[in-house]
Coordinates of C-alpha atoms and ligand atoms in Angstrom, one line a residue:
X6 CA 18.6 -22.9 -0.5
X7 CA 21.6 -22.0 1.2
X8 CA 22.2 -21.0 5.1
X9 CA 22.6 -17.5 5.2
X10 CA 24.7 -15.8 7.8
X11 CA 24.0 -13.4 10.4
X12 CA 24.8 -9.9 11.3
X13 CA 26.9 -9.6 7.8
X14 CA 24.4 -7.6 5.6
X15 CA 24.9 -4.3 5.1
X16 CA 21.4 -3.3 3.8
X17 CA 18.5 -4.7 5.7
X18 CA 15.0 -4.4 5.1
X19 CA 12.3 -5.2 8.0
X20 CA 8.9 -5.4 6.7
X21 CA 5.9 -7.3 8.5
X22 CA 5.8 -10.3 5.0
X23 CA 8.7 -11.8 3.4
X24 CA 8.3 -10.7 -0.4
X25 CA 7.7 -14.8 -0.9
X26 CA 4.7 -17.1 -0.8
X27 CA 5.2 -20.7 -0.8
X28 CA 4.0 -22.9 -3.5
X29 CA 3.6 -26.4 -3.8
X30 CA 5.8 -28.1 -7.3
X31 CA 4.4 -30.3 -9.8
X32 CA 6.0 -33.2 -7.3
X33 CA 4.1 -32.5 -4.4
X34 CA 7.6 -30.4 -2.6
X35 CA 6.9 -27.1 -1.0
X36 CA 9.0 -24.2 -2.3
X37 CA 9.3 -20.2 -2.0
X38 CA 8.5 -18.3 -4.8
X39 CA 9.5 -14.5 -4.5
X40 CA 5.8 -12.3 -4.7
X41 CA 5.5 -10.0 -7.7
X42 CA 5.4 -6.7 -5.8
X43 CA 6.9 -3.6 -6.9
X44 CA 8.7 -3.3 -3.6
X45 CA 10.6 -6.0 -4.2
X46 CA 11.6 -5.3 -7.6
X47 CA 13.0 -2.3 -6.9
X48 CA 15.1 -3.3 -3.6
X49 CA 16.3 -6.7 -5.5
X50 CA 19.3 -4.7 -7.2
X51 CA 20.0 -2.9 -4.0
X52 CA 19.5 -6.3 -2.4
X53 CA 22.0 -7.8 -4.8
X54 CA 24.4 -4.7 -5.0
X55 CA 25.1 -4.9 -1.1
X56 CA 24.9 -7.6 0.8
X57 CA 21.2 -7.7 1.5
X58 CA 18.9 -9.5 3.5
X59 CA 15.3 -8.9 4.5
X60 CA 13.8 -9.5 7.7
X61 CA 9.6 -10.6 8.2
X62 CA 7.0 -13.2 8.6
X63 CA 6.7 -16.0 6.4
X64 CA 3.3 -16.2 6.4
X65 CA 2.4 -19.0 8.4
X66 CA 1.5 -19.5 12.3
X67 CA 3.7 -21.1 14.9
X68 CA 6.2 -21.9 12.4
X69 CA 9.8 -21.2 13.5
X70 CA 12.1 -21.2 10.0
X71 CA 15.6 -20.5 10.5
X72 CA 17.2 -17.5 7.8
X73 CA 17.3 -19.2 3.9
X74 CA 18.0 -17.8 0.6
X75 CA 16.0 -17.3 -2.4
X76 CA 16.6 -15.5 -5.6
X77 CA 19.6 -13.6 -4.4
X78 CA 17.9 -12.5 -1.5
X79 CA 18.8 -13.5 2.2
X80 CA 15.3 -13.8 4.1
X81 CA 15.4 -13.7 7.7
X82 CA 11.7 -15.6 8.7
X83 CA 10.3 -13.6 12.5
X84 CA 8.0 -16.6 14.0
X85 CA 4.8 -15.2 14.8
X86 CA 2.2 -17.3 17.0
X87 CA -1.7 -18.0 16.8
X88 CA -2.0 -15.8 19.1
X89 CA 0.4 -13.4 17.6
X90 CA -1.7 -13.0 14.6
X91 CA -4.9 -12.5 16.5
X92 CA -3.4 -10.2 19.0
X93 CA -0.4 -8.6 16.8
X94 CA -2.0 -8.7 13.3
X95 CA -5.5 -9.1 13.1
X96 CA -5.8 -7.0 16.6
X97 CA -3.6 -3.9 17.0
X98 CA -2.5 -3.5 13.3
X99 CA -5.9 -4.5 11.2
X100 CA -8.4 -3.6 14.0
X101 CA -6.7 -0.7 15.7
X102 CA -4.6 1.3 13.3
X103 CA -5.4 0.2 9.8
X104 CA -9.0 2.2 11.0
X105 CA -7.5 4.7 12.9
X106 CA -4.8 5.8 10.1
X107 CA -8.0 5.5 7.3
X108 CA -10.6 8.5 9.1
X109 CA -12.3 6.2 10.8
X110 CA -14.4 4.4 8.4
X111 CA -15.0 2.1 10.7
X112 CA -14.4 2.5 14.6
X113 CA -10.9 1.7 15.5
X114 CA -11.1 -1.1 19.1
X115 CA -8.4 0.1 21.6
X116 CA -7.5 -3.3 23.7
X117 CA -4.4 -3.2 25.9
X118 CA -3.9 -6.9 25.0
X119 CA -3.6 -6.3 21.7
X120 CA -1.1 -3.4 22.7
X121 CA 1.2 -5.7 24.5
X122 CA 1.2 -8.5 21.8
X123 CA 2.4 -5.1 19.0
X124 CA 4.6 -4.4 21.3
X125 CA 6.5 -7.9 21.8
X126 CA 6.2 -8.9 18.1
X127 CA 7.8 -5.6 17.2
X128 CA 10.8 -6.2 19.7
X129 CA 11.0 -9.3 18.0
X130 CA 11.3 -8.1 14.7
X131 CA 14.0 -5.2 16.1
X132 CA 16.3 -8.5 17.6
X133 CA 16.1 -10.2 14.3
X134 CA 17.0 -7.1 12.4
X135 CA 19.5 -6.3 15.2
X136 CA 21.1 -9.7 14.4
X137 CA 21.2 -9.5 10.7
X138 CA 23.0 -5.8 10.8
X139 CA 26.6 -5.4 10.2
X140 CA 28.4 -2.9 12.2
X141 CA 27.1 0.5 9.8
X142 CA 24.6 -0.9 8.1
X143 CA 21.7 0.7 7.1
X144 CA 18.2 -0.6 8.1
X145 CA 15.0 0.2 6.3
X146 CA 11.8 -0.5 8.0
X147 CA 8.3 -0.8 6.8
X148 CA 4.8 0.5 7.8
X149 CA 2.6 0.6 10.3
X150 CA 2.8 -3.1 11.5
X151 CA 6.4 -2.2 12.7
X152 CA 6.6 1.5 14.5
X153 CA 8.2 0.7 17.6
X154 CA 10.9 -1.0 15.5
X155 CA 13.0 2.3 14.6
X156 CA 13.5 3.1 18.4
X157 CA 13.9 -0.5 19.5
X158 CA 16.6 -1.1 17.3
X159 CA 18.3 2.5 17.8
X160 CA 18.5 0.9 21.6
X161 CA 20.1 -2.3 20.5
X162 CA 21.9 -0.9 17.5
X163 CA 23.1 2.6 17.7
X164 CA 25.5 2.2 14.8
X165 CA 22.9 1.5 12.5
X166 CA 21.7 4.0 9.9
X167 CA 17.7 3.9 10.3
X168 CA 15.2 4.7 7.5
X169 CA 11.2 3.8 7.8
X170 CA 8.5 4.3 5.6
X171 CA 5.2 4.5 6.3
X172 CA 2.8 3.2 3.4
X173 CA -0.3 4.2 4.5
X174 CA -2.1 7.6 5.7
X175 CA -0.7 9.3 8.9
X176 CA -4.0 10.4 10.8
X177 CA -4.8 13.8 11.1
X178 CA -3.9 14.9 14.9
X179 CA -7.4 15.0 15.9
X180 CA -7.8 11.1 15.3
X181 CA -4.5 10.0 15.9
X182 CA -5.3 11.9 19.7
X183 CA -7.8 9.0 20.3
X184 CA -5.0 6.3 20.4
X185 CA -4.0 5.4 24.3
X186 CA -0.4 4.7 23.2
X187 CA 0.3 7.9 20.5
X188 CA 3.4 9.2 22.6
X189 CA 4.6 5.3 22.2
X190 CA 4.2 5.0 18.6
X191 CA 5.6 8.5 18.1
X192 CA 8.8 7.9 19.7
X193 CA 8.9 4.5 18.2
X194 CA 9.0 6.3 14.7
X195 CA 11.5 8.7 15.8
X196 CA 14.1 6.2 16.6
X197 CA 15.1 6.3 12.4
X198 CA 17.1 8.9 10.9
X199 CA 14.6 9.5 8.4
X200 CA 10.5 8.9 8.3
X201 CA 9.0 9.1 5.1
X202 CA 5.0 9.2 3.9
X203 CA 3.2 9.1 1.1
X204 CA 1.9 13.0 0.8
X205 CA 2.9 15.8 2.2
X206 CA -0.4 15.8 4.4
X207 CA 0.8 12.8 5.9
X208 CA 3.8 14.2 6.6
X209 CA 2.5 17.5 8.2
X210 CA 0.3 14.9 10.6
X211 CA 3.1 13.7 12.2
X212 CA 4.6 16.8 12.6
X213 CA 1.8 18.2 14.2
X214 CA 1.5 15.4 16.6
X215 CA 4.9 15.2 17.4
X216 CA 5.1 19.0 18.2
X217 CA 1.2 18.3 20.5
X218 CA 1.8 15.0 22.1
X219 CA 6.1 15.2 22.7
X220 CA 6.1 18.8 22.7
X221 CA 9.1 19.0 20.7
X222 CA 9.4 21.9 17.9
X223 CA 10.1 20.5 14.5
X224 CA 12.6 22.8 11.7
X225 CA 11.8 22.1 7.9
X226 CA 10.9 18.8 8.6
X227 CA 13.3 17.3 11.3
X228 CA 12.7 16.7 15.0
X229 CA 16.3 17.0 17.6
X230 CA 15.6 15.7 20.9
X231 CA 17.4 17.5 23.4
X232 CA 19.7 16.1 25.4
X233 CA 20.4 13.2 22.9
X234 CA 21.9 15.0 20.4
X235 CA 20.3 13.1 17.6
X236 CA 17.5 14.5 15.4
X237 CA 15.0 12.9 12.5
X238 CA 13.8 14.2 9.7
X239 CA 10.5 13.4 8.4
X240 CA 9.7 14.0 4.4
X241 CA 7.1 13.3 1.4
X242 CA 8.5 10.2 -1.0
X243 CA 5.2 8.8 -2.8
X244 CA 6.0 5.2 -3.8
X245 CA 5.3 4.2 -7.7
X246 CA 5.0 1.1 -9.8
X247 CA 7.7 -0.8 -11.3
X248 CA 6.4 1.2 -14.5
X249 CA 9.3 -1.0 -17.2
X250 CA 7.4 -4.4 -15.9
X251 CA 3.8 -3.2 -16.6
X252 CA 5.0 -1.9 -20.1
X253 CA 6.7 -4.6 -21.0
X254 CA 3.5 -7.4 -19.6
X255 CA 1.1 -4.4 -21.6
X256 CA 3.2 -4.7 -24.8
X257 CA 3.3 -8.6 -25.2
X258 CA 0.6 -10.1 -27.6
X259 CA -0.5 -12.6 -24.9
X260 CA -1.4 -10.2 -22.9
X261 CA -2.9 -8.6 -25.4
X262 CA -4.9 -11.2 -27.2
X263 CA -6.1 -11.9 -23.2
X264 CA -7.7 -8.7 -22.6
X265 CA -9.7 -9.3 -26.1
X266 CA -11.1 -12.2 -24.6
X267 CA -12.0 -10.8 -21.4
X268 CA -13.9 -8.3 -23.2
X269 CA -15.2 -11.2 -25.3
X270 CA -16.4 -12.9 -22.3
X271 CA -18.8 -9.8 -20.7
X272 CA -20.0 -10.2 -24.4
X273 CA -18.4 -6.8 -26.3
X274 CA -20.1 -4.3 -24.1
X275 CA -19.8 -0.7 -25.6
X276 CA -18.0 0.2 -22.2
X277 CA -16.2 -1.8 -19.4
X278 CA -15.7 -0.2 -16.3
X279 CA -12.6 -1.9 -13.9
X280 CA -12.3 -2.0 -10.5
X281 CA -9.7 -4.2 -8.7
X282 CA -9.0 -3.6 -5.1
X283 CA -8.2 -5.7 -1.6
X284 CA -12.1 -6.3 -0.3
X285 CA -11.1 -3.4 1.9
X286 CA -13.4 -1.3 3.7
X287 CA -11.3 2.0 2.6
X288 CA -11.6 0.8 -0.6
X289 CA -15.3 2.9 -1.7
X290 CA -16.3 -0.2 -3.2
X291 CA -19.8 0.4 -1.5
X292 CA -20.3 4.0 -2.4
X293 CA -18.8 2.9 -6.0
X294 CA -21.5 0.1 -6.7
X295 CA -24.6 2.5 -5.0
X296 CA -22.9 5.4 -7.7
X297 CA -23.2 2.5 -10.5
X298 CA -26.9 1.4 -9.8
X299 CA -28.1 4.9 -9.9
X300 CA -26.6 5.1 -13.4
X301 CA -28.6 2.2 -14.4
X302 CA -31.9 3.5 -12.4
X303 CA -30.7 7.0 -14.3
X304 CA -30.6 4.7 -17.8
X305 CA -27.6 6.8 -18.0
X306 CA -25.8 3.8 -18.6
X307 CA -27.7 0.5 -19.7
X308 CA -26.7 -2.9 -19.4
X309 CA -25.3 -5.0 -22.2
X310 CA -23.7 -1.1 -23.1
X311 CA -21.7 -1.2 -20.4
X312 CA -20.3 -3.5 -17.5
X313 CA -19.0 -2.8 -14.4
X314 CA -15.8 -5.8 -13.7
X315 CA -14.9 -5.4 -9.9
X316 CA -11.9 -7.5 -9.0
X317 CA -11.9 -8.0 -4.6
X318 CA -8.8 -10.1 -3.9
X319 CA -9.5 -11.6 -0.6
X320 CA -7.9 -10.1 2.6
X321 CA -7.8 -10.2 6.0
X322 CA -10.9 -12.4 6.0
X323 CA -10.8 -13.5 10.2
X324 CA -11.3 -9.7 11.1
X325 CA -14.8 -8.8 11.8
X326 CA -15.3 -5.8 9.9
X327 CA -13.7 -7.3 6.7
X328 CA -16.3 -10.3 6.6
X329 CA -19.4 -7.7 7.4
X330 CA -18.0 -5.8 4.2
X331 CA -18.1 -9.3 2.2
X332 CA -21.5 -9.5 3.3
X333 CA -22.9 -6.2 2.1
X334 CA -20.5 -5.9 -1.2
X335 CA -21.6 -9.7 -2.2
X336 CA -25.4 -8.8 -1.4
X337 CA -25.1 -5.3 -3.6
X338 CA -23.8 -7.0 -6.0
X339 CA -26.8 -10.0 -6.2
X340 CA -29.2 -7.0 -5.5
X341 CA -28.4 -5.1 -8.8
X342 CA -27.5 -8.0 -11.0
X343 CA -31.7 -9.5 -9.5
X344 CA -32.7 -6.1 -10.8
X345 CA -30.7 -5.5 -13.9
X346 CA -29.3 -8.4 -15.5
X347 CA -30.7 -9.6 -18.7
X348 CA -30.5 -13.4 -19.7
X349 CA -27.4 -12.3 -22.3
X350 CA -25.7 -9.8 -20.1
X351 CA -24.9 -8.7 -16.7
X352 CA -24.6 -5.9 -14.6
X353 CA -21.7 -6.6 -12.6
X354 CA -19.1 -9.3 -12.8
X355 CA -18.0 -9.8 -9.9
X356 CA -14.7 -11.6 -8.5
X357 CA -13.9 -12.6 -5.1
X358 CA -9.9 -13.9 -6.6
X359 CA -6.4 -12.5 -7.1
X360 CA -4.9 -12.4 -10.0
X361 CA -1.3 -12.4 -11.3
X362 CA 0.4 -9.0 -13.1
X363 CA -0.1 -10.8 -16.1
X364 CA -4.0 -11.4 -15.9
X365 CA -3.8 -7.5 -14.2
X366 CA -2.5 -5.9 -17.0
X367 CA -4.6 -7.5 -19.6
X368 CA -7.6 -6.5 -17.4
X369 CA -6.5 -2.8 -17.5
X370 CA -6.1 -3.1 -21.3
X371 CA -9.7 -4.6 -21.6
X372 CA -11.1 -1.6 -19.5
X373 CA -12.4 1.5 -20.9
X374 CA -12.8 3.4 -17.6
X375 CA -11.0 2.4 -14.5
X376 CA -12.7 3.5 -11.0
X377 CA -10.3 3.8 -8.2
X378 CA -12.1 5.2 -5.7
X379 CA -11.1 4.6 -2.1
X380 CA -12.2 6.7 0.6
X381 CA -9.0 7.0 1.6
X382 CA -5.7 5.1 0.4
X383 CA -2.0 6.0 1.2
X384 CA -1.1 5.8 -2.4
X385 CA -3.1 3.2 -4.6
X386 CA -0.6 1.7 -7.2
X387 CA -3.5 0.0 -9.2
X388 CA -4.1 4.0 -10.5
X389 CA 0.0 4.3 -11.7
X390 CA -0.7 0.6 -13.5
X391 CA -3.4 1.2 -15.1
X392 CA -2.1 4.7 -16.9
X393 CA 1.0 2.9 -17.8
X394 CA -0.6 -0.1 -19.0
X395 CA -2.3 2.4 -21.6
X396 CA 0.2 2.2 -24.0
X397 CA -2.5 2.8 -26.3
X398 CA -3.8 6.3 -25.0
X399 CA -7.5 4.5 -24.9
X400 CA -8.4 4.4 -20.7
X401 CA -10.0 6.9 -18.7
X402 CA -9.1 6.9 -14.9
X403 CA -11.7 8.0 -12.5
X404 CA -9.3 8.7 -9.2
X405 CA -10.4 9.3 -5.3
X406 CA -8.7 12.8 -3.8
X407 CA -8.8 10.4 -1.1
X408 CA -5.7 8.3 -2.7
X409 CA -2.2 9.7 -2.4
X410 CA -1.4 8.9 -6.1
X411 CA -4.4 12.2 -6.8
X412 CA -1.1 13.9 -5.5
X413 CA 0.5 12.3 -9.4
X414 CA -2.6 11.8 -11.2
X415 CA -4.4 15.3 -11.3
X416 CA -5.2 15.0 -15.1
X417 CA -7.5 12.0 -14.1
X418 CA -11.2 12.8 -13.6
X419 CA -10.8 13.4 -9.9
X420 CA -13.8 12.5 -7.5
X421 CA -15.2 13.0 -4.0
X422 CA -16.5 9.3 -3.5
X423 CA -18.9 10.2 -0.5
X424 CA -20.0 12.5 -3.1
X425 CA -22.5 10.1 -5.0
X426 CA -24.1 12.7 -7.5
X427 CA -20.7 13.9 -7.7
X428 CA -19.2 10.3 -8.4
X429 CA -21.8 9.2 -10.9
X430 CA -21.0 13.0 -13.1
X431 CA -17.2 11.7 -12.9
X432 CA -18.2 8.3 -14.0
X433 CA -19.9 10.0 -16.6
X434 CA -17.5 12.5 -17.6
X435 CA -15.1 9.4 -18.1
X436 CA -17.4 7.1 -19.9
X437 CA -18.2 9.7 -22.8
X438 CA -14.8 11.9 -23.0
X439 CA -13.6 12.2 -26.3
X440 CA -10.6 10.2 -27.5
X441 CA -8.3 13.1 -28.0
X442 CA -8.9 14.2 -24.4
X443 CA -8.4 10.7 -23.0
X444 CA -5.5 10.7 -24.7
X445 CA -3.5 13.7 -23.6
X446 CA -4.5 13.4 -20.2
X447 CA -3.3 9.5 -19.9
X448 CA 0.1 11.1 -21.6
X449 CA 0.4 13.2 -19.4
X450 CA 0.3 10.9 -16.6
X451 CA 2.3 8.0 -17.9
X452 CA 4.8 10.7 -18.3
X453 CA 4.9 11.3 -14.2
X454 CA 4.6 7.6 -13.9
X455 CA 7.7 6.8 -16.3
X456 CA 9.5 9.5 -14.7
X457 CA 8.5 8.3 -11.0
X458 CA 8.8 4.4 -11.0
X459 CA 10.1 2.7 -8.2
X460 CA 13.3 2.0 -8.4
X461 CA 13.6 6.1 -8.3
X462 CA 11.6 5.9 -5.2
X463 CA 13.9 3.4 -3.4
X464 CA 17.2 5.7 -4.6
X465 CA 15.5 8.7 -3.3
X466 CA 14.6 7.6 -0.2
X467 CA 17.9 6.0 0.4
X468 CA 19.7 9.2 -1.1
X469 CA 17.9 11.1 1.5
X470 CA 18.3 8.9 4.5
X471 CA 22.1 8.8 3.9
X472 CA 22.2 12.3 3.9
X473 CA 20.9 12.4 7.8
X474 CA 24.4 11.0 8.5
X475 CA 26.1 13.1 6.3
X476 CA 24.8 16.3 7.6
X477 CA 25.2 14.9 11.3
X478 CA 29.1 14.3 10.1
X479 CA 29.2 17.7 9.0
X480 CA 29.6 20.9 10.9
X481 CA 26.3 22.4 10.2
X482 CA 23.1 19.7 10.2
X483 CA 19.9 20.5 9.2
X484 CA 21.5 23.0 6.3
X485 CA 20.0 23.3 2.6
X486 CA 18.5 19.5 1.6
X487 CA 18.7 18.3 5.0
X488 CA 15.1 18.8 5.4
X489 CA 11.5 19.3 3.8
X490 CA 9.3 17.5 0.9
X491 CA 12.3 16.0 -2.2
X492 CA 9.1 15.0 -4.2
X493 CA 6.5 17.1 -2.9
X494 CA 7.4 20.4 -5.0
X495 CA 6.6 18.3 -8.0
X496 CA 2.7 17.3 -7.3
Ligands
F6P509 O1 0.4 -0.9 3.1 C1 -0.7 -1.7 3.3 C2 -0.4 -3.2 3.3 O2 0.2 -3.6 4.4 C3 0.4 -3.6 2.0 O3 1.7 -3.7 2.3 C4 -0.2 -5.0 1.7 O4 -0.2 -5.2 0.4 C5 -1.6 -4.8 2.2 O5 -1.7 -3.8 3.2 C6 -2.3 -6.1 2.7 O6 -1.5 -6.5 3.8 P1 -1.7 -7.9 4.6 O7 -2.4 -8.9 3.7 O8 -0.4 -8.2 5.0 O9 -2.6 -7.4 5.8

């Protein structure tokens, strides 16, 4: 670990985790060990390139860590409090927007507490990014933990070049109207150069509610604020997979011989159907397991034929709503397996864990149909693993139009999830399509994913945000390119 110092980088990311978790070695010392996220493998060579550094929470409370270095990458810890994360984390992000941004599904709370306590943590995270900056740099902030950050640091920075990306949904205007603060978080976001979203839906929300709650008249896609002469653009850039890394873990015998045995294990069903999500309420795994149990209660499906593996990596577990969910999923689940289960087999194997890629990838090659079918999901990158883990042609995706990777992935069988007749014919449809058809479809989407990993993401999205301050140079912003959807033409 070395020191790192301060307001030399010239390529910043702020995102509300540090891409590491800390692990304990085989002697008892605590070390970092950078997490296996796509994110991070696409910004480490940018990381490396420039001199990079990346600004978030370390993942523990009251902990104050000064700035340390690990695997090439300067990290720059934010300390947030117990009552940070209740307030900050657990409260306005998980409990306010989170439902908000995802239709609803469960009732967003408005508290003015947890307002105040987004509010500070965010200006904290703005005067740690502030001080990491060189003069010019370019800052790239992430999601909707941190959208008061872009403004904040425009205010304490206004030579910095300022991208954000938001990674989940942007409300439509009629939901996003219900938050007290929406003028707040608006002009927070408009404080970067550029603003980018999953789907072109998401990006014609925030335009709308730019244009009803600031009143200002977006062109093509970018936002000038009179007066100030500075403007924002606002554009489509879907995030992908680190599609090489999947490939590779899909291609290695170990992997391999590992999904075998996983199929092995649920005893050589005829049919095994995958789900692996966060045990997240905008996941569908509710609908998902009611759409299962009818097929049994159809005898459309049987059991011993077939087996439904669902995969819920824990999350957010001290938020109310997320341990009702737990509750209801883990009693569905003992309800169908009382009623189905024979002494040999089972009806659904259940997991409460998370897995590494490795153990990901072989469960993608062990799976025969794959249901991803949130009720609503900025992009869902477990759909872009699985078709590229399908080296072999052999997996049928069933995909949400709720998920923003439905925007990629059209040649899956595409579903309405609150649409259970409609879900269990897609379920259907998957489980008996003929090779030849399962075949060109997942070729078809590989292709997009090969062509669309992440790494071209990141180079897009920084291409694009670089070009706000090129046009501004120039004598006539906003002209061809300087606005609009640079990936949305293609979905
Ligand atoms: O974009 C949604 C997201 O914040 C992801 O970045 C993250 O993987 C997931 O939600 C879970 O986040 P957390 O455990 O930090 O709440």
């Amino acid at each position: 670990m070395n020191t790192v110092k301060t307001g030399t980088h010239d390529f910043v990311v702020v995102a509300n985790r540090l891409p590491v978790d800390r692990v304990t070695l085989e002697d008892g010392t605590a070390a970092w060990r950078t997490s296996p996220g796509g994110l991070v493998s696409a910004l480490h060579p940018l990381m490396q390139a420039s001199t990079g550094a990346w600004v978030g929470w370390h993942g523990a409370e009251n902990e104050v860590l000064e700035p340390f270095h690990e695997d090439s990458i300067d990290l720059v810890p934010v300390p947030l409090s117990s009552a940070d994360v209740r307030l900050y984390y657990e409260g306005f992000s998980n409990s306010t927007l989170w439902p908000l941004y995802h239709d609803v599904i469960v009732p967003p709370e408005f508290h003015r507490t947890w307002w105040v306590a987004y509010r500070e943590v965010n200006a904290r995270f703005a005067r740690a990014a502030a001080g990491t900056a060189a003069p010019g740099a370019t800052v790239w902030v992430h999601d909707y933990q941190l959208q008061l950050v872009p403004k904040m640091l425009r205010d304490l920075r206004p030579d910095l070049t300022i991208g954000y990306f938001d990674h989940i949904p942007f409300p439509s205007t009629d939901l996003f109207a219900q938050l007290p603060w929406r003028s707040r978080i608006l002009e927070g976001l408009l404080g970067a150069d550029l603003i980018g979203f999953q789907r072109a839906s998401d990006t014609a929300n925030f335009l709308t509610s730019v244009k009803r709650f600031l009143g200002l008249t977006p062109r093509k896609g970018e936002v000038r604020r009179p007066g100030s002469g500075r403007s924002s653009r606002a554009q489509t850039h879907p995030i992908s997979i680190d599609a090489a890394k999947i490939a590779d873990l899909a291609a290695s015998p170990a992997v391999q011989d590992r999904a075998r045995q996983i199929r092995e294990e649920l005893g050589n069903p005829e049919t095994v159907l995958l789900g692996v999500d966060r045990l997240d309420y905008t996941k569908g795994i509710r609908h998902r397991l009611k759409a299962y149990a009818e097929l049994l209660e159809d005898r459309a499906l049987s059991v011993g034929q077939a087996c439904l593996l669902q995969i819920a990596s824990p999350s957010r577990e001290k938020v109310d709503s997320y341990q009702q969910l737990r509750e209801e999923v883990e009693g569905t689940v003992g309800r169908i397996n009382g009623e189905y289960d024979s002494l040999a087999h089972t009806a659904v194997r259940y997991l409460h864990h998370s897995y590494p890629t490795e153990e990901m990838v072989a469960l993608y090659l062990a799976a025969d149909v794959m249901l991803v079918t949130p009720l609503r999901d900025g992009m869902n990158l477990v759909a872009k693993e699985y078709v590229q883990a399908r080296f072999d042609g052999g997996g049928r995706l069933v995909l949400s139009e709720f998920a923003g990777a439905a925007d990629q992935l059209g040649s899956a069988v595409i579903v309405n999830p609150h649409d259970i007749d409609g879900l269990k014919a897609g379920i259907l449809e998957a489980v008996n399509m003929e090779p030849t058809e399962a075949k060109r479809r997942l070729v078809s989407m590989r292709r997009n994913v090969q062509d669309h990993d992440v790494a071209r993401w990141s180079r897009r999205f920084l291409a694009s945000l670089q070009e706000t301050q090129d046009d501004d140079a120039s004598p006539h912003p906003g002209g061809p390119g300087a606005a609009g959807t640079p990936e949305g033409g293609a979905r």
